[in-house]
Amino acid sequence: MKRDLVTIADIDASEFELLLGLSARLKHVLTSRQEHAWLAGRTLAMIFEKPSLRTRVTFEAGMHQLGGTAIYLAPDDIQLGERESVGDIARNLSCWVDIIMARTYSHASIVELAAHASVPVINGLSDLTPPCQVLADCFTLTELREDLASLRIVFIGDGNNVVHSWLLAAAIMGFDFTLVCPPGYEPDEFVLERARETAKGRILVTHDMDEGTAG
């Protein structure tokens, strides 16, 4: 059965740990210049509704480092849902490539791609959540602190799509998460409630800087 990464909620705690451990292994292999062509013969299609330096370079470089090939599809190349429906694009790309990554405006486009593709779909970023960014941030944290569950993460800013990924990651991995945001800039209520329903740690959204940063 194919697996998609549409949001961090698509993986459980054991899979989260597995991804972090695999990331550590791959980083060691890369920095020690060992052979690591595990994705030889595999092709990644990268759909970009909006341009991005970091998302394009990291995915493309990652596929190259693992022995695979990445195909960049710029906004004018594909025009998601305009020249062809999202479903048709997903079905066609599934005939030619092994993985699809998409950076879109609408989260619904990612969901529709995953529904119609027969190959795995990765959310490179949507208006709801960028799961890969927070997975990478959590990996960096594990390099500095061994146990994620013992951490308290404080995010100061608006309750944006990145915060949504942090909320879901906190619920899965059990660490405390606090958002300090201005009134009117809270995260999506559905995402917040879903995180709170399953969270083992404390999840706090506050407008008070002193409360949010205490300790």
mmCIF file of N, CA, C and O in Angstrom, residues 6-86:
data_model
loop_
_atom_site.group_PDB
_atom_site.id
_atom_site.type_symbol
_atom_site.label_atom_id
_atom_site.label_comp_id
_atom_site.label_asym_id
_atom_site.label_seq_id
_atom_site.Cartn_x
_atom_site.Cartn_y
_atom_site.Cartn_z
ATOM 1 N N VAL A 6 0.875 13.942 3.621
ATOM 2 C CA VAL A 6 0.060 15.131 3.383
ATOM 3 C C VAL A 6 0.153 16.076 4.576
ATOM 4 O O VAL A 6 0.293 17.283 4.421
ATOM 5 N N THR A 7 0.077 15.511 5.789
ATOM 6 C CA THR A 7 0.345 16.255 7.015
ATOM 7 C C THR A 7 1.160 15.346 7.935
ATOM 8 O O THR A 7 1.241 14.132 7.712
ATOM 9 N N ILE A 8 1.730 15.915 8.974
ATOM 10 C CA ILE A 8 2.490 15.109 9.937
ATOM 11 C C ILE A 8 1.581 14.080 10.615
ATOM 12 O O ILE A 8 2.051 13.027 11.054
ATOM 13 N N ALA A 9 0.291 14.361 10.660
ATOM 14 C CA ALA A 9 -0.648 13.415 11.269
ATOM 15 C C ALA A 9 -0.749 12.103 10.489
ATOM 16 O O ALA A 9 -1.366 11.145 10.963
ATOM 17 N N ASP A 10 -0.137 12.037 9.311
ATOM 18 C CA ASP A 10 -0.136 10.790 8.538
ATOM 19 C C ASP A 10 0.838 9.759 9.097
ATOM 20 O O ASP A 10 0.852 8.616 8.627
ATOM 21 N N ILE A 11 1.677 10.135 10.051
ATOM 22 C CA ILE A 11 2.603 9.194 10.664
ATOM 23 C C ILE A 11 2.352 9.136 12.163
ATOM 24 O O ILE A 11 1.839 10.094 12.755
ATOM 25 N N ASP A 12 2.715 8.003 12.764
ATOM 26 C CA ASP A 12 2.575 7.880 14.214
ATOM 27 C C ASP A 12 3.938 8.081 14.884
ATOM 28 O O ASP A 12 4.943 8.354 14.206
ATOM 29 N N ALA A 13 3.979 7.952 16.199
ATOM 30 C CA ALA A 13 5.204 8.254 16.941
ATOM 31 C C ALA A 13 6.351 7.336 16.538
ATOM 32 O O ALA A 13 7.500 7.777 16.403
ATOM 33 N N SER A 14 6.069 6.052 16.329
ATOM 34 C CA SER A 14 7.140 5.120 15.962
ATOM 35 C C SER A 14 7.690 5.432 14.578
ATOM 36 O O SER A 14 8.901 5.349 14.345
ATOM 37 N N GLU A 15 6.820 5.833 13.647
ATOM 38 C CA GLU A 15 7.280 6.205 12.307
ATOM 39 C C GLU A 15 8.037 7.530 12.341
ATOM 40 O O GLU A 15 9.006 7.721 11.597
ATOM 41 N N PHE A 16 7.608 8.431 13.206
ATOM 42 C CA PHE A 16 8.309 9.700 13.395
ATOM 43 C C PHE A 16 9.736 9.434 13.848
ATOM 44 O O PHE A 16 10.708 9.966 13.287
ATOM 45 N N GLU A 17 9.876 8.560 14.863
ATOM 46 C CA GLU A 17 11.201 8.194 15.362
ATOM 47 C C GLU A 17 12.028 7.508 14.279
ATOM 48 O O GLU A 17 13.235 7.730 14.153
ATOM 49 N N LEU A 18 11.376 6.662 13.493
ATOM 50 C CA LEU A 18 12.064 5.958 12.404
ATOM 51 C C LEU A 18 12.622 6.946 11.389
ATOM 52 O O LEU A 18 13.764 6.818 10.931
ATOM 53 N N LEU A 19 11.824 7.958 11.040
ATOM 54 C CA LEU A 19 12.284 8.977 10.091
ATOM 55 C C LEU A 19 13.465 9.767 10.644
ATOM 56 O O LEU A 19 14.419 10.064 9.925
ATOM 57 N N LEU A 20 13.417 10.101 11.935
ATOM 58 C CA LEU A 20 14.523 10.834 12.548
ATOM 59 C C LEU A 20 15.791 9.987 12.562
ATOM 60 O O LEU A 20 16.888 10.470 12.274
ATOM 61 N N GLY A 21 15.644 8.697 12.892
ATOM 62 C CA GLY A 21 16.797 7.808 12.900
ATOM 63 C C GLY A 21 17.375 7.609 11.512
ATOM 64 O O GLY A 21 18.610 7.597 11.330
ATOM 65 N N LEU A 22 16.502 7.457 10.517
ATOM 66 C CA LEU A 22 16.972 7.305 9.134
ATOM 67 C C LEU A 22 17.669 8.575 8.659
ATOM 68 O O LEU A 22 18.678 8.511 7.956
ATOM 69 N N SER A 23 17.143 9.724 9.071
ATOM 70 C CA SER A 23 17.779 10.998 8.700
ATOM 71 C C SER A 23 19.197 11.083 9.261
ATOM 72 O O SER A 23 20.118 11.528 8.570
ATOM 73 N N ALA A 24 19.365 10.641 10.503
ATOM 74 C CA ALA A 24 20.699 10.650 11.108
ATOM 75 C C ALA A 24 21.644 9.740 10.343
ATOM 76 O O ALA A 24 22.810 10.082 10.094
ATOM 77 N N ARG A 25 21.136 8.570 9.957
ATOM 78 C CA ARG A 25 21.964 7.620 9.200
ATOM 79 C C ARG A 25 22.357 8.202 7.845
ATOM 80 O O ARG A 25 23.525 8.141 7.439
ATOM 81 N N LEU A 26 21.382 8.794 7.142
ATOM 82 C CA LEU A 26 21.674 9.352 5.820
ATOM 83 C C LEU A 26 22.641 10.532 5.914
ATOM 84 O O LEU A 26 23.510 10.698 5.063
ATOM 85 N N LYS A 27 22.494 11.346 6.951
ATOM 86 C CA LYS A 27 23.410 12.473 7.127
ATOM 87 C C LYS A 27 24.834 11.963 7.361
ATOM 88 O O LYS A 27 25.795 12.519 6.807
ATOM 89 N N HIS A 28 24.963 10.909 8.162
ATOM 90 C CA HIS A 28 26.293 10.343 8.414
ATOM 91 C C HIS A 28 26.895 9.793 7.123
ATOM 92 O O HIS A 28 28.081 10.008 6.830
ATOM 93 N N VAL A 29 26.088 9.086 6.365
ATOM 94 C CA VAL A 29 26.574 8.515 5.104
ATOM 95 C C VAL A 29 27.017 9.615 4.151
ATOM 96 O O VAL A 29 28.061 9.523 3.496
ATOM 97 N N LEU A 30 26.222 10.693 4.084
ATOM 98 C CA LEU A 30 26.542 11.797 3.175
ATOM 99 C C LEU A 30 27.821 12.500 3.594
ATOM 100 O O LEU A 30 28.704 12.752 2.768
ATOM 101 N N THR A 31 27.942 12.823 4.882
ATOM 102 C CA THR A 31 29.109 13.583 5.344
ATOM 103 C C THR A 31 30.384 12.748 5.333
ATOM 104 O O THR A 31 31.483 13.293 5.243
ATOM 105 N N SER A 32 30.240 11.419 5.398
ATOM 106 C CA SER A 32 31.423 10.554 5.354
ATOM 107 C C SER A 32 31.752 10.076 3.942
ATOM 108 O O SER A 32 32.641 9.256 3.742
ATOM 109 N N ARG A 33 31.000 10.602 2.945
ATOM 110 C CA ARG A 33 31.269 10.331 1.519
ATOM 111 C C ARG A 33 31.163 8.848 1.170
ATOM 112 O O ARG A 33 31.890 8.346 0.314
ATOM 113 N N GLN A 34 30.239 8.145 1.814
ATOM 114 C CA GLN A 34 30.019 6.748 1.465
ATOM 115 C C GLN A 34 29.081 6.655 0.261
ATOM 116 O O GLN A 34 28.351 7.599 -0.056
ATOM 117 N N GLU A 35 29.111 5.492 -0.395
ATOM 118 C CA GLU A 35 28.166 5.256 -1.484
ATOM 119 C C GLU A 35 26.763 5.105 -0.903
ATOM 120 O O GLU A 35 26.563 4.423 0.098
ATOM 121 N N HIS A 36 25.774 5.739 -1.526
ATOM 122 C CA HIS A 36 24.428 5.710 -0.948
ATOM 123 C C HIS A 36 23.370 5.903 -2.039
ATOM 124 O O HIS A 36 22.504 6.761 -1.930
ATOM 125 N N ALA A 37 23.413 5.104 -3.068
ATOM 126 C CA ALA A 37 22.493 5.262 -4.201
ATOM 127 C C ALA A 37 21.210 4.448 -4.000
ATOM 128 O O ALA A 37 20.800 3.664 -4.850
ATOM 129 N N TRP A 38 20.558 4.645 -2.850
ATOM 130 C CA TRP A 38 19.365 3.847 -2.538
ATOM 131 C C TRP A 38 18.184 4.175 -3.448
ATOM 132 O O TRP A 38 17.272 3.363 -3.592
ATOM 133 N N LEU A 39 18.166 5.353 -4.045
ATOM 134 C CA LEU A 39 17.061 5.716 -4.934
ATOM 135 C C LEU A 39 17.474 5.695 -6.402
ATOM 136 O O LEU A 39 16.861 6.344 -7.241
ATOM 137 N N ALA A 40 18.509 4.904 -6.714
ATOM 138 C CA ALA A 40 18.942 4.768 -8.110
ATOM 139 C C ALA A 40 17.776 4.265 -8.957
ATOM 140 O O ALA A 40 17.074 3.323 -8.577
ATOM 141 N N GLY A 41 17.577 4.908 -10.092
ATOM 142 C CA GLY A 41 16.499 4.515 -10.991
ATOM 143 C C GLY A 41 15.145 5.076 -10.627
ATOM 144 O O GLY A 41 14.156 4.824 -11.319
ATOM 145 N N ARG A 42 15.065 5.845 -9.541
ATOM 146 C CA ARG A 42 13.802 6.434 -9.105
ATOM 147 C C ARG A 42 13.724 7.905 -9.533
ATOM 148 O O ARG A 42 14.738 8.607 -9.569
ATOM 149 N N THR A 43 12.512 8.359 -9.838
ATOM 150 C CA THR A 43 12.317 9.728 -10.309
ATOM 151 C C THR A 43 11.268 10.432 -9.467
ATOM 152 O O THR A 43 10.209 9.873 -9.180
ATOM 153 N N LEU A 44 11.585 11.662 -9.085
ATOM 154 C CA LEU A 44 10.682 12.518 -8.323
ATOM 155 C C LEU A 44 10.187 13.648 -9.205
ATOM 156 O O LEU A 44 10.982 14.360 -9.814
ATOM 157 N N ALA A 45 8.864 13.814 -9.295
ATOM 158 C CA ALA A 45 8.278 14.978 -9.962
ATOM 159 C C ALA A 45 8.008 16.037 -8.910
ATOM 160 O O ALA A 45 7.382 15.758 -7.878
ATOM 161 N N MET A 46 8.494 17.252 -9.150
ATOM 162 C CA MET A 46 8.327 18.352 -8.197
ATOM 163 C C MET A 46 7.402 19.403 -8.797
ATOM 164 O O MET A 46 7.789 20.123 -9.716
ATOM 165 N N ILE A 47 6.175 19.478 -8.278
ATOM 166 C CA ILE A 47 5.188 20.440 -8.762
ATOM 167 C C ILE A 47 5.282 21.712 -7.934
ATOM 168 O O ILE A 47 5.149 21.669 -6.703
ATOM 169 N N PHE A 48 5.512 22.834 -8.586
ATOM 170 C CA PHE A 48 5.607 24.119 -7.890
ATOM 171 C C PHE A 48 4.556 25.078 -8.440
ATOM 172 O O PHE A 48 4.658 25.514 -9.579
ATOM 173 N N GLU A 49 3.545 25.388 -7.623
ATOM 174 C CA GLU A 49 2.610 26.446 -7.986
ATOM 175 C C GLU A 49 3.222 27.819 -7.728
ATOM 176 O O GLU A 49 2.804 28.805 -8.316
ATOM 177 N N LYS A 50 4.193 27.865 -6.786
ATOM 178 C CA LYS A 50 4.917 29.102 -6.520
ATOM 179 C C LYS A 50 6.383 28.756 -6.339
ATOM 180 O O LYS A 50 6.717 27.691 -5.810
ATOM 181 N N PRO A 51 7.280 29.627 -6.787
ATOM 182 C CA PRO A 51 8.707 29.297 -6.739
ATOM 183 C C PRO A 51 9.234 29.275 -5.312
ATOM 184 O O PRO A 51 8.676 29.900 -4.409
ATOM 185 N N SER A 52 10.323 28.519 -5.115
ATOM 186 C CA SER A 52 10.946 28.445 -3.799
ATOM 187 C C SER A 52 12.400 28.053 -3.952
ATOM 188 O O SER A 52 12.715 27.080 -4.640
ATOM 189 N N LEU A 53 13.286 28.796 -3.307
ATOM 190 C CA LEU A 53 14.702 28.442 -3.292
ATOM 191 C C LEU A 53 14.937 27.181 -2.472
ATOM 192 O O LEU A 53 15.495 26.196 -2.963
ATOM 193 N N ARG A 54 14.515 27.181 -1.207
ATOM 194 C CA ARG A 54 14.868 26.102 -0.278
ATOM 195 C C ARG A 54 14.185 24.777 -0.626
ATOM 196 O O ARG A 54 14.813 23.725 -0.615
ATOM 197 N N THR A 55 12.877 24.847 -0.922
ATOM 198 C CA THR A 55 12.155 23.600 -1.203
ATOM 199 C C THR A 55 12.687 22.935 -2.461
ATOM 200 O O THR A 55 12.902 21.720 -2.492
ATOM 201 N N ARG A 56 12.926 23.722 -3.501
ATOM 202 C CA ARG A 56 13.425 23.120 -4.736
ATOM 203 C C ARG A 56 14.821 22.534 -4.546
ATOM 204 O O ARG A 56 15.080 21.378 -4.898
ATOM 205 N N VAL A 57 15.730 23.318 -3.985
ATOM 206 C CA VAL A 57 17.118 22.863 -3.886
ATOM 207 C C VAL A 57 17.241 21.660 -2.951
ATOM 208 O O VAL A 57 17.950 20.698 -3.249
ATOM 209 N N THR A 58 16.532 21.676 -1.818
ATOM 210 C CA THR A 58 16.697 20.569 -0.870
ATOM 211 C C THR A 58 16.119 19.266 -1.416
ATOM 212 O O THR A 58 16.730 18.202 -1.270
ATOM 213 N N PHE A 59 14.959 19.316 -2.050
ATOM 214 C CA PHE A 59 14.388 18.093 -2.615
ATOM 215 C C PHE A 59 15.216 17.595 -3.804
ATOM 216 O O PHE A 59 15.473 16.393 -3.942
ATOM 217 N N GLU A 60 15.617 18.526 -4.668
ATOM 218 C CA GLU A 60 16.383 18.123 -5.854
ATOM 219 C C GLU A 60 17.750 17.584 -5.455
ATOM 220 O O GLU A 60 18.196 16.546 -5.963
ATOM 221 N N ALA A 61 18.422 18.281 -4.540
ATOM 222 C CA ALA A 61 19.728 17.807 -4.083
ATOM 223 C C ALA A 61 19.600 16.476 -3.356
ATOM 224 O O ALA A 61 20.431 15.580 -3.524
ATOM 225 N N GLY A 62 18.555 16.331 -2.548
ATOM 226 C CA GLY A 62 18.350 15.077 -1.825
ATOM 227 C C GLY A 62 18.175 13.894 -2.762
ATOM 228 O O GLY A 62 18.765 12.828 -2.555
ATOM 229 N N MET A 63 17.366 14.058 -3.808
ATOM 230 C CA MET A 63 17.203 12.971 -4.782
ATOM 231 C C MET A 63 18.520 12.657 -5.473
ATOM 232 O O MET A 63 18.872 11.486 -5.675
ATOM 233 N N HIS A 64 19.267 13.685 -5.844
ATOM 234 C CA HIS A 64 20.560 13.471 -6.507
ATOM 235 C C HIS A 64 21.530 12.739 -5.581
ATOM 236 O O HIS A 64 22.219 11.792 -6.001
ATOM 237 N N GLN A 65 21.590 13.155 -4.316
ATOM 238 C CA GLN A 65 22.504 12.527 -3.365
ATOM 239 C C GLN A 65 22.155 11.064 -3.116
ATOM 240 O O GLN A 65 23.029 10.252 -2.793
ATOM 241 N N LEU A 66 20.877 10.718 -3.275
ATOM 242 C CA LEU A 66 20.441 9.332 -3.067
ATOM 243 C C LEU A 66 20.434 8.527 -4.366
ATOM 244 O O LEU A 66 19.968 7.388 -4.389
ATOM 245 N N GLY A 67 20.955 9.120 -5.432
ATOM 246 C CA GLY A 67 21.093 8.385 -6.693
ATOM 247 C C GLY A 67 19.916 8.495 -7.628
ATOM 248 O O GLY A 67 19.898 7.878 -8.693
ATOM 249 N N GLY A 68 18.887 9.277 -7.246
ATOM 250 C CA GLY A 68 17.699 9.418 -8.086
ATOM 251 C C GLY A 68 17.728 10.667 -8.937
ATOM 252 O O GLY A 68 18.724 11.392 -8.997
ATOM 253 N N THR A 69 16.608 10.920 -9.606
ATOM 254 C CA THR A 69 16.469 12.059 -10.502
ATOM 255 C C THR A 69 15.240 12.863 -10.095
ATOM 256 O O THR A 69 14.215 12.288 -9.732
ATOM 257 N N ALA A 70 15.347 14.184 -10.163
ATOM 258 C CA ALA A 70 14.227 15.068 -9.858
ATOM 259 C C ALA A 70 13.871 15.893 -11.082
ATOM 260 O O ALA A 70 14.755 16.385 -11.782
ATOM 261 N N ILE A 71 12.581 16.023 -11.353
ATOM 262 C CA ILE A 71 12.091 16.823 -12.473
ATOM 263 C C ILE A 71 11.324 18.012 -11.909
ATOM 264 O O ILE A 71 10.330 17.831 -11.194
ATOM 265 N N TYR A 72 11.790 19.218 -12.227
ATOM 266 C CA TYR A 72 11.165 20.441 -11.728
ATOM 267 C C TYR A 72 10.072 20.877 -12.684
ATOM 268 O O TYR A 72 10.310 21.081 -13.879
ATOM 269 N N LEU A 73 8.856 21.015 -12.163
ATOM 270 C CA LEU A 73 7.718 21.482 -12.946
ATOM 271 C C LEU A 73 7.311 22.853 -12.416
ATOM 272 O O LEU A 73 6.697 22.974 -11.360
ATOM 273 N N ALA A 74 7.687 23.884 -13.156
ATOM 274 C CA ALA A 74 7.440 25.267 -12.745
ATOM 275 C C ALA A 74 5.958 25.605 -12.892
ATOM 276 O O ALA A 74 5.208 24.874 -13.555
ATOM 277 N N PRO A 75 5.506 26.699 -12.281
ATOM 278 C CA PRO A 75 4.087 27.068 -12.368
ATOM 279 C C PRO A 75 3.536 27.092 -13.787
ATOM 280 O O PRO A 75 2.426 26.610 -14.035
ATOM 281 N N ASP A 76 4.287 27.626 -14.741
ATOM 282 C CA ASP A 76 3.795 27.692 -16.116
ATOM 283 C C ASP A 76 3.852 26.351 -16.834
ATOM 284 O O ASP A 76 3.191 26.170 -17.858
ATOM 285 N N ASP A 77 4.644 25.418 -16.317
ATOM 286 C CA ASP A 77 4.761 24.114 -16.965
ATOM 287 C C ASP A 77 3.503 23.268 -16.783
ATOM 288 O O ASP A 77 3.138 22.484 -17.657
ATOM 289 N N ILE A 78 2.859 23.401 -15.641
ATOM 290 C CA ILE A 78 1.808 22.446 -15.290
ATOM 291 C C ILE A 78 0.458 23.099 -15.042
ATOM 292 O O ILE A 78 -0.571 22.529 -15.361
ATOM 293 N N GLN A 79 0.415 24.298 -14.482
ATOM 294 C CA GLN A 79 -0.832 25.017 -14.220
ATOM 295 C C GLN A 79 -1.868 24.092 -13.589
ATOM 296 O O GLN A 79 -2.884 23.754 -14.173
ATOM 297 N N LEU A 80 -1.569 23.718 -12.361
ATOM 298 C CA LEU A 80 -2.350 22.728 -11.623
ATOM 299 C C LEU A 80 -3.832 23.084 -11.600
ATOM 300 O O LEU A 80 -4.226 24.147 -11.127
ATOM 301 N N GLY A 81 -4.662 22.188 -12.150
ATOM 302 C CA GLY A 81 -6.109 22.384 -12.134
ATOM 303 C C GLY A 81 -6.640 23.335 -13.173
ATOM 304 O O GLY A 81 -7.850 23.584 -13.215
ATOM 305 N N GLU A 82 -5.765 23.868 -14.052
ATOM 306 C CA GLU A 82 -6.211 24.798 -15.084
ATOM 307 C C GLU A 82 -6.189 24.129 -16.464
ATOM 308 O O GLU A 82 -7.227 23.916 -17.071
ATOM 309 N N ARG A 83 -4.991 23.798 -16.965
ATOM 310 C CA ARG A 83 -4.925 23.117 -18.260
ATOM 311 C C ARG A 83 -5.457 21.699 -18.153
ATOM 312 O O ARG A 83 -6.080 21.180 -19.077
ATOM 313 N N GLU A 84 -5.176 21.056 -17.017
ATOM 314 C CA GLU A 84 -5.696 19.714 -16.739
ATOM 315 C C GLU A 84 -6.164 19.672 -15.298
ATOM 316 O O GLU A 84 -5.676 20.422 -14.450
ATOM 317 N N SER A 85 -7.101 18.780 -15.021
ATOM 318 C CA SER A 85 -7.573 18.637 -13.651
ATOM 319 C C SER A 85 -6.458 18.065 -12.776
ATOM 320 O O SER A 85 -5.531 17.404 -13.271
ATOM 321 N N VAL A 86 -6.557 18.311 -11.483
ATOM 322 C CA VAL A 86 -5.572 17.769 -10.552
ATOM 323 C C VAL A 86 -5.553 16.243 -10.618
ATOM 324 O O VAL A 86 -4.491 15.619 -10.597
#
